[in-house]
mmCIF file of C-alpha atoms and ligand atoms in Angstrom:
data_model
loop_
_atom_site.group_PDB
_atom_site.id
_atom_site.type_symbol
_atom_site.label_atom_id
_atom_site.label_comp_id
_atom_site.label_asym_id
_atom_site.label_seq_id
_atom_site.Cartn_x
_atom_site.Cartn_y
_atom_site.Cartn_z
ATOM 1 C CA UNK O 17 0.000 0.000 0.000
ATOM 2 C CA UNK O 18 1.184 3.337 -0.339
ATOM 3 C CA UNK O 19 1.753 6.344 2.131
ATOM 4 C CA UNK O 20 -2.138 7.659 1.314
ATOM 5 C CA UNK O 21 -3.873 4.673 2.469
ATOM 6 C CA UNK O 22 -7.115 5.976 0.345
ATOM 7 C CA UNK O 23 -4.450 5.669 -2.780
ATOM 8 C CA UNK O 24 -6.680 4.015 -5.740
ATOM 9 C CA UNK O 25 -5.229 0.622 -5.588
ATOM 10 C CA UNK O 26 -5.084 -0.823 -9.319
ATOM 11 C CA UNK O 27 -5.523 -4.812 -9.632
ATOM 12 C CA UNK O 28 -3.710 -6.602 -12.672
ATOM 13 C CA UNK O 29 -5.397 -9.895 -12.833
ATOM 14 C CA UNK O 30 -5.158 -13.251 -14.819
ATOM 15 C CA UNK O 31 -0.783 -12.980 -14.739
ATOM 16 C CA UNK O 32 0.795 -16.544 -15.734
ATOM 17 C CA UNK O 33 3.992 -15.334 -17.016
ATOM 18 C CA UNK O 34 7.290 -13.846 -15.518
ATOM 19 C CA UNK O 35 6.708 -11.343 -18.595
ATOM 20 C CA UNK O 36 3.312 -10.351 -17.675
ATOM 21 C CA UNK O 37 3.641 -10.271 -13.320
ATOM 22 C CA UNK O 38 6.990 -7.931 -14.301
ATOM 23 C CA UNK O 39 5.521 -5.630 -16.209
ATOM 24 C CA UNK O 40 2.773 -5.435 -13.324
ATOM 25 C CA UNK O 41 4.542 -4.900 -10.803
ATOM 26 C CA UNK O 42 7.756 -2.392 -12.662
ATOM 27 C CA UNK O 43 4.344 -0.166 -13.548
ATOM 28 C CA UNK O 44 3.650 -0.187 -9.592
ATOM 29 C CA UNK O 45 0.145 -2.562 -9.692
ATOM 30 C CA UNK O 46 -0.925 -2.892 -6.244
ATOM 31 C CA UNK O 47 -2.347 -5.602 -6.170
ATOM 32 C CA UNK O 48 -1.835 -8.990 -8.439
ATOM 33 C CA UNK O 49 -4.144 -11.433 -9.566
ATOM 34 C CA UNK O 50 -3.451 -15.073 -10.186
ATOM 35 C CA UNK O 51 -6.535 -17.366 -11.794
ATOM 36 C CA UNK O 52 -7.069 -20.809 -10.684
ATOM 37 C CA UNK O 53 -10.116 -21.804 -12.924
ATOM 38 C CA UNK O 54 -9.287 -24.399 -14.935
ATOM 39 C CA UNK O 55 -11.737 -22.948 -17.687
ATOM 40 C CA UNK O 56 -10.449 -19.929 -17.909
ATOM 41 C CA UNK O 57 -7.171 -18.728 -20.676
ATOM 42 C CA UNK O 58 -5.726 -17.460 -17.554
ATOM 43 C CA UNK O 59 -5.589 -20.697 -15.657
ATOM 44 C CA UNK O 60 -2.668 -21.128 -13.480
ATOM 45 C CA UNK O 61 -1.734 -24.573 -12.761
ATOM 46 C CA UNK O 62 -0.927 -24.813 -8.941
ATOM 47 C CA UNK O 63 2.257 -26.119 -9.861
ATOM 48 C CA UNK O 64 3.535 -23.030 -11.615
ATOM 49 C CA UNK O 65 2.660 -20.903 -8.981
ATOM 50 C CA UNK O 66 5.167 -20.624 -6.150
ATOM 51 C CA UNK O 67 8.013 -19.694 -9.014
ATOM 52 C CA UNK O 68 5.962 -17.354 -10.465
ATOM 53 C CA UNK O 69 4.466 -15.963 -7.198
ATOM 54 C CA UNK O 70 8.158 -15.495 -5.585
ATOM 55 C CA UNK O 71 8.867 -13.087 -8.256
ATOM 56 C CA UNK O 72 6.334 -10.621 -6.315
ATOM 57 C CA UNK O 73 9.044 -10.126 -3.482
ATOM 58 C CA UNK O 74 6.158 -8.077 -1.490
ATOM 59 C CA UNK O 75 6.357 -5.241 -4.343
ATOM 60 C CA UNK O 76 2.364 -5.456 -4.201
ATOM 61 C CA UNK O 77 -0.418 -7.945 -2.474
ATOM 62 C CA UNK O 78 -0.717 -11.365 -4.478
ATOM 63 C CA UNK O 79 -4.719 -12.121 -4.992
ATOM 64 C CA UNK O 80 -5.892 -16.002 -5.426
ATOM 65 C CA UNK O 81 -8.767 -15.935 -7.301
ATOM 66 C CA UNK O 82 -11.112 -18.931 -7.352
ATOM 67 C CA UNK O 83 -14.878 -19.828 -8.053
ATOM 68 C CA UNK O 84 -17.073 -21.718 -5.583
ATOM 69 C CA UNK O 85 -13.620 -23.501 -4.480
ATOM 70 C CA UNK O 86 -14.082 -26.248 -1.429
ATOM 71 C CA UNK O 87 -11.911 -26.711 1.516
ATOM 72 C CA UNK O 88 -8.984 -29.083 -0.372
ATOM 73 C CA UNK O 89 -8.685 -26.692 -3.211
ATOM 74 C CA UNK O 90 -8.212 -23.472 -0.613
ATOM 75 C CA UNK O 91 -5.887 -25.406 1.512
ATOM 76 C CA UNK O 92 -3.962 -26.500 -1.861
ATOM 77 C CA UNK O 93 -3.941 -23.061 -3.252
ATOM 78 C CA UNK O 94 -2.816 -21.338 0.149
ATOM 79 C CA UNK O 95 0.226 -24.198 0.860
ATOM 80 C CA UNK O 96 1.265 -23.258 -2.464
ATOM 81 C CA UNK O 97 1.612 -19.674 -2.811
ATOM 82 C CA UNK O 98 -0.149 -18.333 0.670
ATOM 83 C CA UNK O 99 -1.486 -15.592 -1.269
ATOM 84 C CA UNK O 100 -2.554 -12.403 0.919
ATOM 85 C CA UNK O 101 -5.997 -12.000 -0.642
ATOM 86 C CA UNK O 102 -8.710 -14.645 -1.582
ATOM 87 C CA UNK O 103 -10.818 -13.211 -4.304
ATOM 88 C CA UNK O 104 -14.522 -15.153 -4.878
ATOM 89 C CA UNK O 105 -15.774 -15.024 -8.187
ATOM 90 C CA UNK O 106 -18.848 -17.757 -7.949
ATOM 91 C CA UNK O 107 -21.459 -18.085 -6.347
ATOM 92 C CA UNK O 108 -20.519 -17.852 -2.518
ATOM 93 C CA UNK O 109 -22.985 -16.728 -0.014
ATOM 94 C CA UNK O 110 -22.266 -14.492 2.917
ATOM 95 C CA UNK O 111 -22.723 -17.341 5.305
ATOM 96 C CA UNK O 112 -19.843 -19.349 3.135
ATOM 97 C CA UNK O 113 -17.273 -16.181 2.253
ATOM 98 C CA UNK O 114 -17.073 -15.714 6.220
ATOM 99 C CA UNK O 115 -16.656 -19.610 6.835
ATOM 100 C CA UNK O 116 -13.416 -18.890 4.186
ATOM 101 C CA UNK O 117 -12.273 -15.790 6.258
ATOM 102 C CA UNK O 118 -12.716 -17.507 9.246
ATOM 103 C CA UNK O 119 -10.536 -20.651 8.062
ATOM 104 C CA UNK O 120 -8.464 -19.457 6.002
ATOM 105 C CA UNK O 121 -7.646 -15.900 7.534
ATOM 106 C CA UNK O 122 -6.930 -14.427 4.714
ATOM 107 C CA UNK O 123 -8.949 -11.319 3.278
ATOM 108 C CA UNK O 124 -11.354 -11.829 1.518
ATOM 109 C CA UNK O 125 -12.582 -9.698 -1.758
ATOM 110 C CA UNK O 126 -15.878 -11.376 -3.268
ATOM 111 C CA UNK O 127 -16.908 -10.578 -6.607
ATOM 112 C CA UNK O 128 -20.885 -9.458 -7.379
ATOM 113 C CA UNK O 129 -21.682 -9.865 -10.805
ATOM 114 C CA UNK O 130 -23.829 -6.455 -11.971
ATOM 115 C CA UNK O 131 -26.153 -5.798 -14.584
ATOM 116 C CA UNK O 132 -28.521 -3.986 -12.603
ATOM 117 C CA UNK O 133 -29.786 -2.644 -9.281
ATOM 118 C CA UNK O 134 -31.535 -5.402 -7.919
ATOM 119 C CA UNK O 135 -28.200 -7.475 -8.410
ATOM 120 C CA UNK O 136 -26.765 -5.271 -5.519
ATOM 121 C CA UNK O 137 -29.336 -6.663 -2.883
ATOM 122 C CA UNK O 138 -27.135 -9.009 -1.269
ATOM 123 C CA UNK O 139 -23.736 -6.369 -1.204
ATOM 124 C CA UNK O 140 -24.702 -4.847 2.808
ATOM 125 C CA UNK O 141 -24.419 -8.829 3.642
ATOM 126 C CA UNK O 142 -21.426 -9.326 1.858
ATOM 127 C CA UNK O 143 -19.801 -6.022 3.170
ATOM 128 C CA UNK O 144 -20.693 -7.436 6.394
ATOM 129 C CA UNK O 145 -18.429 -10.708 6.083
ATOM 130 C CA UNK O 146 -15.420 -9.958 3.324
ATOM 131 C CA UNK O 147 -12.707 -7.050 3.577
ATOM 132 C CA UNK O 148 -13.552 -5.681 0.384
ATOM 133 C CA UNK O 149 -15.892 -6.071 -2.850
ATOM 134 C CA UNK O 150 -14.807 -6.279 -6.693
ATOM 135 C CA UNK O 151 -18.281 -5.644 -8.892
ATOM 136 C CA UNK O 152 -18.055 -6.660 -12.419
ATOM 137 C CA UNK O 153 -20.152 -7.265 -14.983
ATOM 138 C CA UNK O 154 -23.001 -9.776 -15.092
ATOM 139 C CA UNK O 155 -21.955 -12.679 -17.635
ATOM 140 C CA UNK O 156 -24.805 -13.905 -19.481
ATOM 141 C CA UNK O 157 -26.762 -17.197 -18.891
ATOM 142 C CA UNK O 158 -24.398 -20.263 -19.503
ATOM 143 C CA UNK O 159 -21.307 -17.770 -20.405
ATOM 144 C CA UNK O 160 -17.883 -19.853 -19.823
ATOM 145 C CA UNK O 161 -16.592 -17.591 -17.339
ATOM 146 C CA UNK O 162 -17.850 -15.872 -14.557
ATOM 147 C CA UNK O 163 -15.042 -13.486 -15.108
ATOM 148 C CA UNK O 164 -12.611 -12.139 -17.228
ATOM 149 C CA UNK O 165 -15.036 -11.608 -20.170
ATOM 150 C CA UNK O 166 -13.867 -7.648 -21.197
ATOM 151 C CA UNK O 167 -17.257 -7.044 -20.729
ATOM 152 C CA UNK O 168 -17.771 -3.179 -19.136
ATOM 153 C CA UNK O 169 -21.262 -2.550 -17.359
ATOM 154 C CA UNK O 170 -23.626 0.617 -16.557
ATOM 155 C CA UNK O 171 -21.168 1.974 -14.146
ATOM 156 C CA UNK O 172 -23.862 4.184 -12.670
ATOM 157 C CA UNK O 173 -25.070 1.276 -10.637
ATOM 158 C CA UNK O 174 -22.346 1.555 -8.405
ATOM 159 C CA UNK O 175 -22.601 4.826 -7.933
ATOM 160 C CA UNK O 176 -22.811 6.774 -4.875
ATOM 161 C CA UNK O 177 -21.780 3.271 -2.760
ATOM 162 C CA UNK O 178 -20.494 3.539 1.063
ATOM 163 C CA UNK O 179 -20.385 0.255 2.938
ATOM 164 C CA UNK O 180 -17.705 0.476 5.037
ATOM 165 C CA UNK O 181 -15.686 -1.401 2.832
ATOM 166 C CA UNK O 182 -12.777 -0.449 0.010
ATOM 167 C CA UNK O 183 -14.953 -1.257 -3.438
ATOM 168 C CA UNK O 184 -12.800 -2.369 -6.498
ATOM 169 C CA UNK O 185 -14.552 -1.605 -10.094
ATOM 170 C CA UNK O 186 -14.043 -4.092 -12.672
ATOM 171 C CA UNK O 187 -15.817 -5.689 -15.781
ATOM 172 C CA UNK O 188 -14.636 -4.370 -19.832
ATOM 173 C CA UNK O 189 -11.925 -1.715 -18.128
ATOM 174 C CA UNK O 190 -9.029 -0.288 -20.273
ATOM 175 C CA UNK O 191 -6.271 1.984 -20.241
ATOM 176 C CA UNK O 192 -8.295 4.424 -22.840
ATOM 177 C CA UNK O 193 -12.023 4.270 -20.809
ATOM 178 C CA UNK O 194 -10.371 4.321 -17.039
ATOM 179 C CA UNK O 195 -10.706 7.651 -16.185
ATOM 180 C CA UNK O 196 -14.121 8.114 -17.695
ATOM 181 C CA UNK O 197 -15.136 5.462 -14.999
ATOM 182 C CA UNK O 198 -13.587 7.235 -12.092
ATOM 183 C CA UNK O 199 -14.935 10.255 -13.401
ATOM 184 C CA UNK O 200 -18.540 8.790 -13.013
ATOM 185 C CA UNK O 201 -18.204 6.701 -10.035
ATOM 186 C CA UNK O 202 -15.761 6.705 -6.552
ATOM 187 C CA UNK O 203 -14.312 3.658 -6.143
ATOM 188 C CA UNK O 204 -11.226 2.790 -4.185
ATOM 189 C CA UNK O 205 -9.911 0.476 -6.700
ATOM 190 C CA UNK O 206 -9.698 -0.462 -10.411
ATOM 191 C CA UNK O 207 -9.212 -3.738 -11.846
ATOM 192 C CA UNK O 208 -8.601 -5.496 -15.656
ATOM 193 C CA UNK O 209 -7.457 -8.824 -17.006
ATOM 194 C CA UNK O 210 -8.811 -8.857 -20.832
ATOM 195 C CA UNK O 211 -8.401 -5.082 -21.463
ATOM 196 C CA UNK O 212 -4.667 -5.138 -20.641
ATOM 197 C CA UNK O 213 -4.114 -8.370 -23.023
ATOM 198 C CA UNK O 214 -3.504 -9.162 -26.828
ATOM 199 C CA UNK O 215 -5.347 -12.270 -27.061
ATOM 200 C CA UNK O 216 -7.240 -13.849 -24.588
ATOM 201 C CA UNK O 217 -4.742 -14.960 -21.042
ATOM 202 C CA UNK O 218 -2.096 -12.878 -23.458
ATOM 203 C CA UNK O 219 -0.995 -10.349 -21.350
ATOM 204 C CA UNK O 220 0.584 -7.226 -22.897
ATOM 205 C CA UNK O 221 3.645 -5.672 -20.807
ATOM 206 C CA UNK O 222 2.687 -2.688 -22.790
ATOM 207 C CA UNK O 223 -1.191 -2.063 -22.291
ATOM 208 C CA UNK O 224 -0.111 -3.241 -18.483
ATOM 209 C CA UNK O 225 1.989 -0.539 -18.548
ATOM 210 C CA UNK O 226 -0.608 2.274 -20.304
ATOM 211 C CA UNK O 227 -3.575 1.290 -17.971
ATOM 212 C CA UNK O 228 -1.765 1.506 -14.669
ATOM 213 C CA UNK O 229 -0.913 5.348 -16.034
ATOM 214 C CA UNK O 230 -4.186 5.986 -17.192
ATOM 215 C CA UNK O 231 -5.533 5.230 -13.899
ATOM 216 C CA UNK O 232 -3.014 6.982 -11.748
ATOM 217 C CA UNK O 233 -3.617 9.734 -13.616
ATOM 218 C CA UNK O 234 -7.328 9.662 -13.495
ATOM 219 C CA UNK O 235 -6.734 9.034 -9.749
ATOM 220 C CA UNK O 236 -4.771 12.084 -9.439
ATOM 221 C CA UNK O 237 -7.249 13.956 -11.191
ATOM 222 C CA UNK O 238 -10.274 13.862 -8.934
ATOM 223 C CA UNK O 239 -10.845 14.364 -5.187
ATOM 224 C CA UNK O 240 -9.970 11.407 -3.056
ATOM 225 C CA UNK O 241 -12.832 8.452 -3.556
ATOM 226 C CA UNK O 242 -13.998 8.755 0.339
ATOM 227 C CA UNK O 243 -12.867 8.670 3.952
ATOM 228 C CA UNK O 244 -12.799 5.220 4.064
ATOM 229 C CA UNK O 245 -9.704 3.914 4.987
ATOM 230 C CA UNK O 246 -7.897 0.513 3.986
ATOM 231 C CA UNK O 247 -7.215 -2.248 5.770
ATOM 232 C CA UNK O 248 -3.795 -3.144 4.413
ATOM 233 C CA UNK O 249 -1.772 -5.498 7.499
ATOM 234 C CA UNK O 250 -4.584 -8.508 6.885
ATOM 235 C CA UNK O 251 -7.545 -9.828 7.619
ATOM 236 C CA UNK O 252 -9.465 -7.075 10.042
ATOM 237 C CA UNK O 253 -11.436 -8.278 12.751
ATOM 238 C CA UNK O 254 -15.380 -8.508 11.536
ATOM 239 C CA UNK O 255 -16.424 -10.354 14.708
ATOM 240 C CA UNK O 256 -19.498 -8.594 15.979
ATOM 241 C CA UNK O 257 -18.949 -6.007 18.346
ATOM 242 C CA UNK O 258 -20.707 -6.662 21.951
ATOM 243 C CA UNK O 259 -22.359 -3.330 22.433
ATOM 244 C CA UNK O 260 -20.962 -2.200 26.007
ATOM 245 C CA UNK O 261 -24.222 -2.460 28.376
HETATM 246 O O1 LIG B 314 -10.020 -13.617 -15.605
HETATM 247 C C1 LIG B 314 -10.543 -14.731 -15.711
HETATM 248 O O2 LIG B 314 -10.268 -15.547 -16.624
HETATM 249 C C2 LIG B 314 -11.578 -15.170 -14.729
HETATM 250 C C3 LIG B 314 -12.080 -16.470 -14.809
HETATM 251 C C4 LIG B 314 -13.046 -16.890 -13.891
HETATM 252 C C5 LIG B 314 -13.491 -16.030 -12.892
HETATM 253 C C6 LIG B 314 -12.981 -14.731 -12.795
HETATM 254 C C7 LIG B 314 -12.026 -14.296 -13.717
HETATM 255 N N1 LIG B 314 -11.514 -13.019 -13.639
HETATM 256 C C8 LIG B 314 -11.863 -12.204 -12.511
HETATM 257 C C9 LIG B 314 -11.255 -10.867 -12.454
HETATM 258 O O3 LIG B 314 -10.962 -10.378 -11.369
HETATM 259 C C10 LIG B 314 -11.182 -10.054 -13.710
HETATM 260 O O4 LIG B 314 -10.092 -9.163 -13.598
HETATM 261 C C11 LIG B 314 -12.480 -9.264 -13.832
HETATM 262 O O5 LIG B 314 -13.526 -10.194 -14.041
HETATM 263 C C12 LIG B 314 -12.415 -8.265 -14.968
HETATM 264 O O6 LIG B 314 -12.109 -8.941 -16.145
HETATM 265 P P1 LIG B 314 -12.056 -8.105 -17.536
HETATM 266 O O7 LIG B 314 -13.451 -7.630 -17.805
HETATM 267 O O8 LIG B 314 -11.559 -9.108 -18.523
HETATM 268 O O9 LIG B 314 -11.102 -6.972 -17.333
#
């Protein structure tokens, strides 16, 4: 994190080369993203990952992003590269992403598909139980992935959102339609895997490079998203606080 602790924190996600996590973390990501979703282009194989994660060298916070994983799979994916964040991208309830806090104790970021209001129900619950949200675009019925599709979304639903919690905005981002997104909406963080890539899981160092910039200076541009602050030395304590009598 930097010294501003409300500093827009930009995500690179979907990284499976040396190439592609340098370039990352040289343009000064904060925060970077490694798939294990065997579906997906970006698919990292859990036995690639601690040589590729030890190239981070604490230079920014290493997400683990999974969908609907089960206890083995977590416990595989943490023994191999004990990533700092867990990032949810299925279908997790509130009940289940605080069971994975709990267990794991690692943050937590869960991902809420948007396509419109009514898809934003559920976020006070989550806010409740994970350290941070990601919203991204709704994929459609029987898509291939839940993520990772390029695919931007009415940014005005997530407009105007306070829940306590740093909000990451994601879904069809690039480094030429960045600041028009922070210009519309506050959010403490940005994040893109297809619009920073040549081909799909084809990471260009350059566009890596150009959308980092773009959002930095977008960032730099407007007043500071909110007050809220970030948690950035782990997992904070969400136990319910016993009102004093
Ligand atoms: O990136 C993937 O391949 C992926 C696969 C399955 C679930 C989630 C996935 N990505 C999640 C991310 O955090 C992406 O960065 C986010 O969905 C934005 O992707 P994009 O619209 O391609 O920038």
């Amino acid at each position: 994190m930097g010294s501003d602790d409300r500093r827009l924190e930009v995500k690179i996600c979907g990284l499976k080369t040396a190439e592609a996590l340098d370039a990352a973390l040289d343009a000064g990501a904060d925060l970077v993203g490694f798939v294990h979703f065997p579906k997906s282009p970006r698919h990292l194989a859990l036995a690639e990952a601690p040589a590729l994660v030890a190239r981070v060298g604490g230079r920014a916070r290493t997400v683990a992003l999974l969908v609907d994983p089960d206890e083995a799979l977590l416990a595989e994916v943490v023994a191999a590269f004990s990533p700092d964040l867990l990032q949810l991208h299925g279908k997790e309830t509130p009940a289940r992403v605080a069971a994975i806090r709990a267990r794991f104790g690692r943050e937590v970021m869960k991902a809420l598909p948007v396509a419109s209001r009514a898809d934003l129900d559920n976020l006070p619950a989550y806010a409740e139980v994970a350290d941070r949200i990601l919203f991204d675009a709704k994929p459609d019925p029987g898509a291939l992935l839940p993520g990772g599709n390029g695919r931007p979304f009415d940014w005005h639903l997530v407009a105007g959102l306070d829940v306590g919690r740093p909000l990451m905005l994601s879904g069809g981002l690039t480094a030429d339609n960045v600041s028009q997104a922070l210009s519309e909406v506050r959010m403490d963080g940005v994040d893109v895997s297809s619009g920073v890539e040549d081909a799909p899981g084809v990471k260009s160092p350059a566009k890596i490079r150009a959308f980092v910039a773009a959002a930095r200076r977008a960032a730099a541009g407007f007043p500071d998203p909110s007050a809220r602050a970030f948690k950035a030395d782990g997992p904070e304590d969400l136990s319910p606080k016993v009102r004093a009598s």
